[in-house]
Amino acid sequence: MVTQMATNFQPPSWVVDESVNRLVLFLNHVLMSEPEAMARLARQKGQRIELCWDRIQLQLTPTPAGLLERGRFDGFDLRLTVTEESPVALASSLARGDKPRVRIEGDVQLAAEVNWLIDHVRWDAEEDLARLIGDAAAHTLVQTAHKALEALRSFVARRPGSDLRTGSAA
């Protein structure tokens, strides 16, 4: 019953809209720390990228500055659809550090650039925290978070039905 309620839950549209805006701001924050990523995105300016998962659809367009802006468009140059339907399975996959399975439609060159971004751009949480609370405290917090993530990965690996122990993802 709880699973059915979670599956049917639909947050108010303003919550979804504001969450998407915050996500785009965060992505741009991460991109600004990687000049090569911004240069690659700038070359793709104006392209229409659509990210889909379940009922969620995010439309983005690279800007001439090499950042992303939220789009509202018909059609796409590249559509990436996460094929995993279960939020729990998706979260487990991400907790293991795996990329989710994605169906790719559209421009091959744009897909290659997006894949490069996924493989090479990382958020440096420690650097951002250090600006707020100092280097030592930030380092301690990040190390603690890494240990918690490893514990979560270990827990996911031991759960019944997990193929992680054999080295292959389900």
Backbone as ProteinMPNN parsed JSONL, in Angstrom:
{"seq_chain_A": "MVTQMATNFQPPSWVVDESVNRLVLFLNHVLMSEPEAMARLARQKGQRIELCWDRIQLQLTPTPAGLLERGRFDGFDLRLTVTEESPVALASSLARGDKPRVRIEGDVQLAAEVNWLIDHVRWDAEEDLARLIGDAAAHTLVQTAHKALEALRSFVARRPGSDLRTGSAA", "coords_chain_A": {"N_chain_A": [[0.821, -1.189, 0.0], [1.946, 1.263, 0.805], [3.931, 1.517, -1.12], [2.334, 1.758, -3.398], [1.077, 4.204, -2.84], [3.309, 5.895, -2.853], [4.062, 5.623, -5.495], [1.895, 6.747, -6.839], [1.915, 9.331, -5.938], [1.887, 12.743, -6.587], [3.624, 15.613, -6.625], [2.785, 19.103, -6.0], [2.553, 21.259, -8.882], [4.033, 23.644, -8.736], [6.025, 22.999, -6.939], [7.482, 21.073, -8.297], [8.283, 22.617, -10.506], [9.869, 24.638, -9.274], [11.835, 23.026, -8.14], [13.084, 21.997, -10.405], [14.149, 24.372, -11.441], [16.045, 24.921, -9.427], [17.683, 22.68, -9.732], [18.801, 23.167, -12.284], [20.241, 25.502, -11.7], [22.104, 24.383, -9.903], [23.435, 22.529, -11.606], [24.648, 24.342, -13.38], [26.332, 25.669, -11.594], [28.144, 23.616, -10.99], [29.184, 23.156, -13.557], [30.523, 25.583, -14.009], [32.907, 25.293, -12.709], [34.483, 23.873, -14.358], [36.212, 24.631, -17.002], [36.677, 23.34, -19.522], [34.379, 21.806, -19.856], [32.465, 23.818, -20.092], [33.317, 24.992, -22.476], [32.862, 22.898, -24.278], [30.075, 22.684, -24.097], [29.338, 25.233, -25.014], [29.895, 25.038, -27.709], [27.735, 23.599, -28.493], [25.591, 25.234, -28.436], [22.19, 26.282, -28.335], [21.149, 23.793, -29.033], [18.632, 21.319, -28.45], [17.995, 19.595, -25.621], [16.565, 16.859, -24.087], [15.68, 15.385, -21.107], [14.38, 12.497, -19.691], [12.45, 10.747, -17.307], [10.309, 8.477, -15.995], [7.523, 10.222, -15.023], [8.754, 12.592, -15.241], [10.114, 15.284, -16.977], [12.731, 17.029, -18.361], [13.822, 19.825, -19.999], [16.552, 21.17, -21.618], [18.83, 23.68, -22.775], [21.948, 24.348, -24.161], [23.863, 27.311, -23.588], [25.426, 30.198, -25.226], [27.45, 30.856, -23.467], [28.242, 28.496, -22.422], [26.794, 27.264, -20.464], [23.788, 25.885, -18.979], [20.383, 26.362, -19.849], [17.022, 26.347, -18.857], [14.659, 24.889, -20.965], [11.746, 25.234, -23.008], [10.297, 23.548, -25.258], [9.17, 22.131, -28.376], [9.803, 18.968, -29.778], [13.201, 17.725, -30.175], [16.793, 17.716, -30.091], [18.351, 15.908, -28.9], [17.366, 13.222, -26.966], [17.349, 11.798, -23.831], [16.401, 9.033, -22.131], [15.787, 7.668, -19.079], [15.626, 4.322, -18.396], [15.044, 2.727, -16.249], [12.404, 1.949, -14.186], [11.715, 1.785, -11.492], [12.011, 3.751, -8.62], [13.471, 2.964, -6.363], [15.22, 0.978, -7.331], [16.646, 2.557, -9.126], [17.831, 4.427, -7.378], [19.396, 2.635, -5.911], [21.159, 1.747, -7.882], [22.498, 4.146, -8.481], [23.63, 4.611, -5.974], [25.497, 2.593, -5.918], [27.269, 3.639, -7.616], [26.917, 3.293, -10.265], [26.067, 4.062, -13.681], [22.8, 4.94, -14.701], [20.632, 2.922, -16.8], [20.073, 4.08, -20.054], [18.053, 5.216, -22.714], [18.906, 6.432, -25.829], [18.174, 8.959, -28.103], [18.507, 10.687, -31.127], [20.851, 13.298, -31.99], [24.08, 12.196, -32.528], [26.645, 13.326, -32.068], [26.083, 15.317, -30.166], [25.15, 13.658, -28.138], [27.548, 12.343, -27.528], [29.026, 14.475, -26.459], [27.484, 15.088, -24.171], [27.796, 12.668, -22.822], [30.552, 12.821, -22.325], [30.566, 14.953, -20.515], [29.153, 13.778, -18.374], [30.95, 11.768, -17.667], [33.25, 13.22, -16.909], [32.808, 15.581, -15.395], [32.535, 16.66, -12.14], [31.05, 17.408, -9.005], [32.639, 19.34, -6.637], [32.223, 19.022, -3.613], [33.568, 19.38, -1.227], [35.189, 21.631, -1.68], [33.238, 23.633, -2.004], [32.006, 23.52, 0.524], [34.18, 24.264, 2.115], [34.413, 26.972, 1.628], [32.363, 27.913, 3.162], [32.608, 26.847, 5.808], [35.256, 26.445, 6.38], [38.459, 24.843, 5.715], [39.357, 22.506, 7.231], [37.068, 21.584, 8.65], [35.337, 21.125, 6.505], [36.719, 19.112, 5.138], [36.564, 17.041, 7.045], [33.754, 16.638, 7.187], [33.215, 15.793, 4.543], [34.731, 13.452, 4.4], [33.355, 11.912, 6.286], [30.875, 11.722, 5.006], [31.663, 10.221, 2.775], [32.302, 7.791, 4.025], [29.769, 7.098, 4.989], [28.42, 6.751, 2.567], [29.834, 4.586, 1.527], [29.085, 2.657, 3.416], [26.365, 2.527, 2.818], [26.524, 1.547, 0.189], [27.632, -0.956, 0.738], [25.557, -2.083, 2.22], [23.532, -2.172, 0.251], [24.725, -3.977, -1.48], [24.598, -6.318, -0.012], [21.933, -6.92, 0.166], [19.124, -9.09, -0.348], [18.829, -10.663, -3.526], [20.526, -8.993, -4.846], [22.889, -8.524, -7.386], [25.337, -7.48, -7.135], [27.43, -8.582, -5.687], [28.509, -10.419, -7.375], [29.56, -8.861, -9.245], [28.083, -7.945, -11.389], [25.584, -5.755, -12.472], [22.099, -5.679, -11.762]], "CA_chain_A": [[0.0, 0.0, 0.0], [2.838, 2.415, 0.852], [4.566, 1.6, -2.434], [1.338, 2.285, -4.333], [0.904, 5.62, -2.543], [4.511, 6.586, -3.316], [4.035, 5.6, -6.954], [0.839, 7.635, -7.321], [2.079, 10.67, -5.393], [2.275, 13.77, -7.543], [3.774, 16.885, -5.911], [2.197, 20.249, -6.704], [3.353, 21.675, -10.035], [4.98, 24.699, -8.365], [7.168, 22.349, -6.281], [8.261, 20.47, -9.382], [8.861, 23.708, -11.28], [10.946, 25.269, -8.512], [12.902, 22.025, -7.997], [13.801, 21.977, -11.685], [14.956, 25.596, -11.488], [17.182, 24.733, -8.513], [18.566, 21.693, -10.354], [19.536, 23.836, -13.362], [21.23, 26.357, -11.027], [23.169, 23.518, -9.38], [24.224, 22.037, -12.743], [25.491, 25.444, -13.862], [27.371, 25.883, -10.583], [29.15, 22.565, -11.195], [29.822, 23.4, -14.859], [31.406, 26.749, -13.954], [34.211, 24.904, -12.166], [35.163, 23.088, -15.393], [36.259, 25.4, -18.257], [36.566, 22.47, -20.696], [32.962, 21.451, -19.981], [31.764, 24.997, -20.603], [33.699, 25.152, -23.879], [32.156, 21.874, -25.034], [28.662, 23.046, -24.162], [29.192, 26.431, -25.843], [29.877, 24.586, -29.111], [26.437, 22.977, -28.748], [24.566, 26.244, -28.105], [20.927, 26.229, -29.054], [20.648, 22.43, -29.193], [17.537, 21.004, -27.527], [18.259, 18.345, -24.908], [15.429, 16.474, -23.26], [15.958, 14.302, -20.175], [13.095, 11.949, -19.268], [12.375, 9.604, -16.406], [8.964, 8.297, -15.475], [6.675, 11.36, -15.403], [9.582, 13.798, -15.176], [10.715, 15.682, -18.253], [13.542, 18.233, -18.2], [14.314, 20.314, -21.277], [17.686, 22.068, -21.43], [19.5, 24.194, -23.966], [23.236, 24.992, -23.874], [23.942, 28.729, -23.937], [26.724, 30.579, -25.798], [28.436, 30.928, -22.384], [28.624, 27.143, -22.011], [25.983, 26.832, -19.33], [22.509, 25.321, -19.395], [19.178, 27.074, -19.466], [15.824, 25.537, -18.956], [13.959, 25.136, -22.207], [10.356, 24.818, -23.193], [10.279, 23.426, -26.707], [8.627, 20.93, -29.005], [10.869, 18.271, -30.468], [14.479, 17.662, -29.478], [17.961, 17.278, -30.845], [18.809, 14.732, -28.161], [16.51, 12.796, -25.861], [17.901, 10.748, -22.979], [15.324, 8.505, -21.308], [16.205, 6.661, -18.099], [14.704, 3.205, -18.611], [14.697, 2.096, -14.971], [11.132, 2.501, -13.731], [11.627, 1.785, -10.036], [12.874, 4.728, -7.942], [14.363, 2.251, -5.445], [16.275, 0.362, -8.144], [17.47, 3.648, -9.649], [18.641, 4.926, -6.263], [20.394, 1.596, -5.602], [22.158, 1.796, -8.948], [23.303, 5.355, -8.279], [24.408, 4.423, -4.739], [26.634, 1.733, -6.259], [28.157, 4.393, -8.501], [26.647, 2.899, -11.648], [25.226, 4.935, -14.499], [21.528, 4.267, -15.002], [20.426, 2.563, -18.208], [19.461, 5.208, -20.743], [17.777, 5.097, -24.148], [19.39, 7.661, -26.47], [17.588, 9.248, -29.406], [18.883, 11.977, -31.671], [22.172, 13.701, -32.467], [25.156, 11.372, -31.982], [27.717, 14.193, -31.563], [25.59, 15.912, -28.928], [25.148, 12.573, -27.146], [28.942, 12.124, -27.126], [29.405, 15.589, -25.582], [26.799, 14.895, -22.892], [28.461, 11.547, -22.164], [31.834, 13.337, -21.811], [30.251, 15.73, -19.315], [28.796, 12.841, -17.307], [32.156, 11.045, -17.258], [34.372, 14.048, -16.464], [32.465, 16.719, -14.541], [32.137, 16.255, -10.787], [30.863, 18.47, -8.021], [33.616, 19.324, -5.557], [31.467, 19.437, -2.432], [34.51, 19.825, -0.197], [35.591, 23.006, -1.983], [32.108, 24.516, -1.686], [31.855, 23.561, 1.987], [35.317, 24.985, 2.689], [34.112, 28.405, 1.564], [31.392, 28.239, 4.209], [32.959, 26.444, 7.169], [36.696, 26.266, 6.528], [39.031, 23.642, 5.094], [39.411, 21.32, 8.101], [35.706, 21.099, 8.904], [34.819, 20.614, 5.239], [37.377, 17.827, 4.891], [35.98, 16.068, 7.976], [32.384, 16.34, 6.754], [33.237, 15.032, 3.294], [35.21, 12.101, 4.729], [32.246, 11.235, 6.96], [29.892, 11.419, 3.97], [32.205, 9.105, 1.981], [32.141, 6.569, 4.828], [28.344, 6.771, 4.997], [28.097, 6.253, 1.242], [30.394, 3.227, 1.442], [28.217, 1.799, 4.221], [25.147, 2.337, 2.029], [26.863, 0.633, -0.914], [27.796, -2.282, 1.326], [24.218, -2.545, 2.562], [22.852, -2.498, -1.0], [25.359, -5.176, -2.027], [24.215, -7.488, 0.778], [20.488, -7.153, 0.183], [18.728, -10.261, -1.154], [18.541, -10.4, -4.929], [21.519, -8.103, -5.438], [23.931, -9.2, -8.159], [26.549, -6.698, -6.984], [28.501, -9.425, -5.172], [29.148, -11.129, -8.483], [30.177, -7.879, -10.127], [27.212, -7.493, -12.466], [24.401, -5.038, -12.005], [20.837, -6.298, -12.173]], "C_chain_A": [[0.873, 1.263, 0.0], [3.517, 2.611, -0.498], [3.604, 2.187, -3.457], [1.117, 3.774, -4.101], [2.098, 6.418, -3.057], [4.532, 6.675, -4.839], [3.034, 6.614, -7.502], [0.98, 9.069, -6.835], [2.558, 11.626, -6.475], [2.403, 15.088, -6.784], [3.117, 18.011, -6.691], [3.134, 20.739, -7.811], [4.357, 22.762, -9.676], [6.201, 24.112, -7.667], [8.082, 21.739, -7.333], [8.99, 21.559, -10.157], [10.044, 24.344, -10.545], [12.116, 24.305, -8.297], [13.742, 21.945, -9.272], [14.678, 23.221, -11.822], [16.197, 25.467, -10.616], [18.178, 23.73, -9.086], [19.407, 22.33, -11.45], [20.592, 24.773, -12.772], [22.401, 25.531, -10.506], [24.049, 22.998, -10.513], [25.151, 23.119, -13.278], [26.607, 25.765, -12.88], [28.51, 24.872, -10.778], [29.896, 22.805, -12.503], [30.827, 24.547, -14.799], [32.778, 26.421, -13.368], [35.048, 24.132, -13.194], [35.175, 23.845, -16.725], [36.115, 24.538, -19.521], [35.112, 22.065, -20.925], [32.165, 22.615, -20.569], [32.078, 25.216, -22.09], [32.968, 24.134, -24.754], [30.672, 22.208, -25.177], [28.431, 24.263, -25.052], [29.139, 26.062, -27.325], [28.525, 23.971, -29.492], [25.272, 23.945, -28.519], [23.334, 26.104, -28.991], [20.364, 24.835, -29.286], [19.575, 22.17, -28.13], [17.765, 19.614, -26.936], [17.078, 18.068, -23.987], [15.834, 15.265, -22.414], [14.623, 13.811, -19.627], [13.296, 10.792, -18.307], [10.988, 9.583, -15.81], [8.089, 9.456, -15.94], [7.459, 12.669, -15.45], [10.217, 14.054, -16.535], [11.441, 17.006, -18.033], [14.105, 18.616, -19.56], [15.384, 21.371, -21.01], [18.255, 22.487, -22.778], [20.845, 24.781, -23.549], [23.237, 26.442, -24.367], [25.289, 29.032, -24.593], [27.831, 30.676, -24.738], [28.871, 29.549, -21.901], [27.912, 26.671, -20.764], [24.691, 26.239, -19.872], [21.375, 26.253, -18.986], [18.004, 26.142, -19.675], [15.092, 25.906, -20.236], [12.499, 24.737, -22.105], [10.164, 24.766, -24.711], [9.583, 22.147, -27.137], [9.761, 20.283, -29.778], [12.149, 18.303, -29.647], [15.568, 17.343, -30.469], [18.535, 16.013, -30.213], [17.828, 14.452, -27.042], [17.192, 11.636, -25.143], [16.793, 10.304, -22.03], [15.884, 7.433, -20.389], [15.171, 5.548, -18.154], [14.327, 2.485, -17.324], [13.431, 2.747, -14.429], [11.068, 2.653, -12.217], [12.559, 2.829, -9.422], [13.876, 4.059, -7.002], [15.519, 1.623, -6.213], [17.21, 1.43, -8.715], [18.382, 4.195, -8.559], [19.73, 3.919, -5.885], [21.523, 1.614, -6.621], [23.082, 2.994, -8.759], [24.162, 5.237, -7.025], [25.619, 3.523, -4.973], [27.637, 2.459, -7.138], [27.978, 4.03, -9.957], [25.871, 3.991, -12.368], [23.905, 4.21, -14.721], [21.456, 3.905, -16.484], [19.626, 3.675, -18.865], [19.235, 4.852, -22.21], [18.111, 6.452, -24.771], [18.746, 7.786, -27.845], [18.119, 10.594, -29.876], [20.339, 12.092, -32.075], [23.298, 12.943, -31.762], [26.274, 12.236, -31.384], [27.309, 14.853, -30.25], [25.556, 14.87, -27.818], [26.562, 12.301, -26.635], [29.41, 13.234, -26.185], [28.763, 15.45, -24.21], [27.443, 13.742, -22.125], [29.811, 11.987, -21.591], [31.597, 14.12, -20.526], [29.953, 14.808, -18.135], [30.038, 12.133, -16.776], [33.207, 11.927, -16.584], [34.046, 15.183, -15.501], [31.928, 16.202, -13.217], [32.003, 17.486, -9.906], [31.907, 18.307, -6.934], [32.945, 19.887, -4.305], [32.397, 19.985, -1.355], [34.934, 21.273, -0.429], [34.467, 23.994, -1.647], [31.907, 24.636, -0.179], [32.968, 24.373, 2.633], [35.092, 26.492, 2.653], [33.185, 28.84, 2.697], [31.918, 27.988, 5.62], [34.453, 26.234, 7.395], [37.166, 24.92, 6.005], [38.94, 22.396, 5.965], [38.023, 20.737, 8.331], [35.101, 20.503, 7.631], [35.418, 19.248, 4.935], [36.773, 16.737, 5.777], [34.576, 15.67, 7.543], [32.358, 15.478, 5.497], [33.728, 13.611, 3.55], [34.11, 11.288, 5.401], [31.176, 10.841, 5.946], [30.363, 10.256, 3.091], [32.041, 7.782, 2.736], [30.683, 6.139, 4.868], [27.915, 6.195, 3.648], [28.631, 4.838, 1.048], [29.559, 2.24, 2.246], [26.918, 1.511, 3.471], [25.402, 1.381, 0.87], [27.006, -0.795, -0.411], [26.438, -2.892, 1.668], [23.468, -2.977, 1.305], [23.418, -3.788, -1.582], [24.919, -6.435, -1.295], [22.73, -7.794, 0.732], [20.142, -8.32, -0.727], [18.382, -9.849, -2.577], [19.538, -9.481, -5.607], [22.575, -8.929, -6.154], [25.261, -8.496, -8.011], [27.727, -7.556, -6.519], [29.233, -10.17, -6.285], [29.759, -10.171, -9.485], [29.323, -7.42, -11.282], [25.967, -6.853, -11.898], [23.16, -5.714, -12.542], [20.178, -5.505, -13.28]], "O_chain_A": [[0.579, 2.221, -0.716], [3.662, 3.74, -0.967], [3.995, 3.01, -4.284], [0.984, 4.533, -5.061], [1.926, 7.494, -3.63], [4.967, 7.678, -5.404], [3.296, 7.265, -8.513], [0.233, 9.941, -7.28], [3.521, 11.343, -7.189], [1.393, 15.634, -6.339], [2.912, 17.898, -7.899], [4.355, 20.644, -7.689], [5.44, 22.802, -10.259], [7.298, 24.658, -7.783], [9.304, 21.874, -7.265], [10.183, 21.435, -10.432], [11.101, 24.56, -11.139], [13.27, 24.734, -8.276], [14.967, 21.837, -9.212], [15.821, 23.13, -12.27], [17.286, 25.865, -11.028], [19.388, 23.909, -8.943], [20.605, 22.062, -11.54], [21.712, 24.84, -13.279], [23.557, 25.928, -10.65], [25.275, 23.02, -10.402], [26.309, 22.846, -13.596], [27.717, 26.098, -13.295], [29.687, 25.232, -10.735], [31.119, 22.671, -12.548], [31.866, 24.498, -15.457], [33.715, 27.205, -13.522], [36.194, 23.778, -12.919], [34.232, 23.713, -17.505], [35.492, 24.971, -20.49], [34.663, 21.99, -22.069], [31.304, 22.424, -21.428], [31.195, 25.584, -22.865], [32.508, 24.468, -25.846], [30.088, 22.034, -26.247], [27.434, 24.319, -25.771], [28.425, 26.696, -28.102], [28.21, 23.84, -30.675], [24.118, 23.529, -28.423], [23.414, 25.851, -30.193], [19.212, 24.703, -29.697], [19.619, 22.743, -27.042], [17.733, 18.605, -27.639], [16.653, 18.927, -23.215], [16.277, 14.247, -22.946], [13.818, 14.611, -19.149], [14.196, 9.969, -18.477], [10.546, 10.554, -15.195], [7.929, 9.653, -17.145], [6.883, 13.733, -15.675], [10.782, 13.153, -17.155], [10.846, 17.982, -17.578], [14.788, 17.816, -20.199], [15.157, 22.335, -20.278], [18.176, 21.762, -23.77], [20.885, 25.636, -22.663], [22.685, 26.754, -25.422], [26.202, 28.21, -24.525], [29.014, 30.587, -25.069], [29.768, 29.44, -21.065], [28.388, 25.764, -20.081], [24.521, 26.107, -21.084], [21.406, 26.855, -17.912], [18.006, 25.276, -20.55], [14.924, 27.084, -20.552], [12.097, 23.992, -21.211], [9.908, 25.78, -25.359], [9.432, 21.207, -26.357], [10.589, 20.976, -30.367], [12.171, 18.851, -28.545], [15.323, 16.782, -31.537], [19.12, 15.166, -30.889], [17.497, 15.343, -26.259], [17.561, 10.633, -25.755], [16.303, 11.095, -21.224], [16.395, 6.413, -20.852], [13.977, 5.794, -17.98], [13.375, 1.704, -17.317], [13.391, 3.962, -14.236], [10.42, 3.573, -11.719], [13.765, 2.802, -9.671], [15.002, 4.534, -6.858], [16.672, 1.725, -5.793], [18.423, 1.229, -8.779], [19.572, 4.404, -8.79], [20.856, 4.308, -5.574], [22.697, 1.509, -6.266], [24.302, 2.869, -8.864], [25.3, 5.707, -7.009], [26.645, 3.669, -4.308], [28.734, 1.955, -7.381], [28.79, 4.413, -10.799], [25.118, 4.747, -11.753], [23.891, 2.994, -14.91], [22.136, 4.508, -17.314], [18.633, 4.153, -18.316], [20.099, 4.269, -22.864], [17.652, 7.491, -24.296], [18.768, 6.851, -28.646], [18.173, 11.544, -29.095], [20.975, 11.109, -32.453], [23.449, 13.038, -30.544], [26.794, 11.918, -30.315], [28.114, 14.935, -29.322], [25.899, 15.173, -26.675], [26.755, 12.055, -25.445], [30.117, 12.961, -25.215], [29.421, 15.668, -23.193], [27.617, 13.829, -20.909], [30.178, 11.572, -20.491], [32.341, 13.967, -19.557], [30.442, 15.032, -17.027], [30.166, 11.922, -15.57], [33.982, 11.433, -15.766], [34.952, 15.699, -14.846], [30.987, 15.409, -13.179], [32.738, 18.463, -10.044], [32.039, 17.223, -6.366], [33.082, 21.067, -3.984], [32.054, 20.937, -0.655], [35.027, 22.053, 0.518], [34.716, 25.057, -1.078], [31.666, 25.729, 0.334], [32.723, 25.096, 3.599], [35.534, 27.207, 3.552], [33.22, 29.99, 3.135], [31.709, 28.8, 6.521], [34.865, 25.878, 8.499], [36.383, 23.981, 5.87], [38.497, 21.345, 5.501], [37.829, 19.527, 8.219], [34.423, 19.477, 7.692], [34.707, 18.332, 4.522], [36.503, 15.632, 5.305], [34.245, 14.484, 7.534], [31.566, 14.54, 5.4], [33.196, 12.663, 2.973], [33.953, 10.101, 5.115], [30.63, 9.74, 6.02], [29.562, 9.403, 2.707], [31.68, 6.768, 2.139], [30.387, 4.947, 4.788], [27.128, 5.249, 3.6], [27.952, 3.99, 0.469], [29.347, 1.109, 1.81], [26.427, 0.382, 3.487], [24.585, 0.501, 0.6], [26.553, -1.737, -1.062], [26.203, -4.077, 1.431], [22.835, -4.033, 1.294], [22.67, -4.605, -2.12], [24.872, -7.511, -1.892], [22.308, -8.842, 1.221], [20.785, -8.522, -1.757], [17.733, -8.829, -2.807], [19.424, -9.212, -6.803], [23.093, -9.904, -5.61], [26.226, -8.86, -8.682], [28.873, -7.307, -6.895], [30.411, -10.506, -6.161], [30.395, -10.59, -10.452], [29.763, -6.596, -12.084], [25.37, -7.361, -10.949], [23.166, -6.258, -13.646], [19.104, -5.879, -13.753]]}, "name": "protein", "num_of_chains": 1, "seq": "MVTQMATNFQPPSWVVDESVNRLVLFLNHVLMSEPEAMARLARQKGQRIELCWDRIQLQLTPTPAGLLERGRFDGFDLRLTVTEESPVALASSLARGDKPRVRIEGDVQLAAEVNWLIDHVRWDAEEDLARLIGDAAAHTLVQTAHKALEALRSFVARRPGSDLRTGSAA"}
